[in-house]
Amino acid sequence: MTVYFQETDSKVVFTLPRELSIPFKIRPVNETTGSALKVLYFPFPRESGLFNNAWRVVQQINDEEVARNAQNILTMIEEMVVSFQQSRFDLSNLPPLHAFRADDGSVLLEWIFVDYRVGFSIEPNPVESGWYLVSNRNLGEISASGYLTGVDTKNLITWLLSFIFSNS
């Protein structure tokens, strides 16, 4: 596995593996099937409140490309969270994921925690879309960010979710 490093403004260095590697099997629990299970992810209940605000905002975006890109990111986050849930991670303390539309046509997907924030900025020009993770002093004033172009987005989301589950 090739490993790349992401240096942050705060001089904290994180490893970013280029290949998706999850150290556990992603299999639904307590399920009976009559044949081999081909689906790895099940939709997270929208009524749970974890994603419903973000989906509501994303569905109101007029720019089709921005809407599609935001939906793709949101779907990947949702699928990854479901896989963590199926692996029996405790999701009870996760705050809702928020979405905000800006006047310039961009949309911000943001998870706001007590000591840090994780977000994705989806821009009308996809080359300008990016991600970030920032924290306060309690977590060492981490400041990590980058563009989404040329990045394995699933791998990035896995890394960010690992950070979230390690610090929530």
Coordinates of C-alpha atoms in Angstrom, one line a residue:
M1 CA 0.0 0.0 0.0
T2 CA 1.4 3.4 -1.0
V3 CA 1.2 6.0 1.7
Y4 CA 1.2 9.8 1.1
F5 CA 1.4 12.4 3.8
Q6 CA -0.8 15.5 4.2
E7 CA 1.0 18.3 6.0
T8 CA -1.3 20.8 7.7
D9 CA -0.9 24.5 8.4
S10 CA -0.5 23.6 12.0
K11 CA 2.5 21.4 11.0
V12 CA 0.7 18.2 12.1
V13 CA 1.3 15.4 9.6
F14 CA -1.3 12.8 8.7
T15 CA -0.8 9.7 6.6
L16 CA -3.3 9.4 3.7
P17 CA -3.3 5.9 2.2
R18 CA -4.1 5.9 -1.5
E19 CA -6.0 2.6 -1.3
L20 CA -9.2 2.1 0.6
S21 CA -8.4 -0.3 3.5
I22 CA -10.9 -0.9 6.2
P23 CA -9.7 -3.2 9.0
F24 CA -13.0 -4.9 9.4
K25 CA -15.6 -6.7 7.3
I26 CA -18.6 -4.7 6.2
R27 CA -21.4 -7.1 6.6
P28 CA -24.9 -6.3 7.9
V29 CA -25.7 -7.8 11.3
N30 CA -28.8 -9.8 12.3
E31 CA -29.9 -10.4 8.7
T32 CA -31.4 -13.4 7.1
T33 CA -31.0 -13.8 3.3
G34 CA -31.9 -16.6 0.9
S35 CA -28.8 -16.0 -1.3
A36 CA -25.4 -14.2 -1.3
L37 CA -25.7 -10.6 -0.2
K38 CA -24.6 -8.3 -2.9
V39 CA -25.4 -4.9 -1.3
L40 CA -22.8 -3.5 1.1
Y41 CA -24.7 -0.4 2.2
F42 CA -28.3 0.2 3.3
P43 CA -29.6 3.8 3.4
F44 CA -29.4 5.5 6.8
P45 CA -32.9 6.5 7.9
R46 CA -33.4 10.1 6.8
E47 CA -35.8 10.7 9.7
S48 CA -33.0 10.1 12.1
G49 CA -31.9 13.7 11.8
L50 CA -28.3 12.9 11.1
F51 CA -28.5 13.7 7.4
N52 CA -32.0 15.1 6.8
N53 CA -31.0 18.8 6.9
A54 CA -28.1 18.3 4.5
W55 CA -30.3 16.3 2.1
R56 CA -33.1 19.0 2.2
V57 CA -30.6 21.8 1.3
V58 CA -28.8 19.8 -1.4
Q59 CA -32.1 18.9 -3.1
Q60 CA -32.9 22.7 -3.4
I61 CA -29.7 23.5 -5.3
N62 CA -30.5 24.8 -8.8
D63 CA -27.1 24.2 -10.4
E64 CA -27.2 20.6 -11.6
E65 CA -23.5 20.0 -11.4
V66 CA -23.1 21.4 -7.9
A67 CA -26.2 19.4 -6.8
R68 CA -24.8 16.2 -8.3
N69 CA -21.4 16.7 -6.8
A70 CA -22.9 17.5 -3.4
Q71 CA -25.2 14.5 -3.6
N72 CA -22.2 12.3 -4.4
I73 CA -20.3 13.5 -1.4
L74 CA -23.3 13.2 0.9
T75 CA -24.1 9.7 -0.4
M76 CA -20.5 8.6 0.2
I77 CA -20.6 10.0 3.7
E78 CA -23.9 8.3 4.4
E79 CA -22.7 4.9 3.1
M80 CA -19.5 5.1 5.1
V81 CA -21.4 6.0 8.3
V82 CA -23.8 3.1 7.7
S83 CA -20.8 0.7 7.3
F84 CA -19.4 2.0 10.6
Q85 CA -22.9 1.6 12.2
Q86 CA -23.1 -2.0 10.9
S87 CA -19.7 -2.7 12.4
R88 CA -21.2 -1.6 15.7
F89 CA -19.7 1.8 16.1
D90 CA -21.6 4.0 18.5
L91 CA -23.2 6.8 16.5
S92 CA -25.4 8.2 19.3
N93 CA -23.1 11.2 19.9
L94 CA -22.8 12.3 16.2
P95 CA -24.3 15.7 15.6
P96 CA -26.3 16.3 12.4
L97 CA -24.4 17.0 9.2
H98 CA -25.4 20.5 8.0
A99 CA -25.5 22.0 4.5
F100 CA -25.4 25.7 3.6
R101 CA -26.0 27.3 0.3
A102 CA -23.9 30.4 -0.5
D103 CA -24.7 33.4 -2.7
D104 CA -22.0 32.4 -5.1
G105 CA -23.7 29.1 -6.0
S106 CA -21.5 26.9 -3.8
V107 CA -22.7 24.6 -1.1
L108 CA -21.0 23.8 2.2
L109 CA -21.4 20.4 3.9
E110 CA -20.2 20.7 7.4
W111 CA -20.1 18.6 10.6
I112 CA -19.7 20.8 13.7
F113 CA -18.3 19.2 16.8
V114 CA -17.3 20.8 20.1
D115 CA -13.5 20.8 19.4
Y116 CA -13.4 20.6 15.6
R117 CA -15.2 20.9 12.2
V118 CA -15.1 18.8 9.1
G119 CA -16.4 20.1 5.9
F120 CA -16.7 20.0 2.1
S121 CA -17.1 23.0 -0.1
I122 CA -18.7 22.2 -3.4
E123 CA -18.1 25.0 -5.9
P124 CA -19.7 25.8 -9.3
N125 CA -16.2 25.2 -10.7
P126 CA -15.4 21.6 -9.6
V127 CA -11.7 22.3 -9.6
E128 CA -12.2 24.7 -6.7
S129 CA -14.1 22.3 -4.6
G130 CA -12.3 21.2 -1.4
W131 CA -12.4 19.7 2.1
Y132 CA -11.1 20.8 5.5
L133 CA -10.6 19.7 9.1
V134 CA -9.9 22.3 11.7
S135 CA -9.7 22.0 15.5
N136 CA -9.2 24.1 18.5
R137 CA -6.5 23.9 21.2
N138 CA -8.0 20.9 22.8
L139 CA -7.0 18.8 19.7
G140 CA -3.8 20.6 18.9
E141 CA -5.1 23.3 16.6
I142 CA -5.2 21.1 13.5
S143 CA -5.7 22.8 10.2
A144 CA -5.9 20.3 7.3
S145 CA -7.4 21.0 3.9
G146 CA -7.2 20.3 0.2
Y147 CA -8.9 20.2 -3.1
L148 CA -11.2 17.4 -4.1
T149 CA -9.8 17.2 -7.7
G150 CA -7.5 14.2 -8.1
V151 CA -8.2 12.8 -4.6
D152 CA -9.7 9.4 -3.9
T153 CA -12.8 10.8 -2.2
K154 CA -14.0 7.6 -0.6
N155 CA -10.5 7.2 1.0
L156 CA -10.6 10.8 2.2
I157 CA -14.0 10.4 3.7
T158 CA -12.9 7.2 5.4
W159 CA -9.9 9.0 6.9
L160 CA -12.1 11.9 8.0
L161 CA -14.7 9.6 9.6
S162 CA -11.9 7.7 11.4
F163 CA -10.8 11.0 12.8
I164 CA -14.4 11.8 13.8
F165 CA -15.0 8.4 15.5
S166 CA -11.6 8.7 17.3
N167 CA -12.5 12.2 18.6
S168 CA -16.2 12.2 19.4

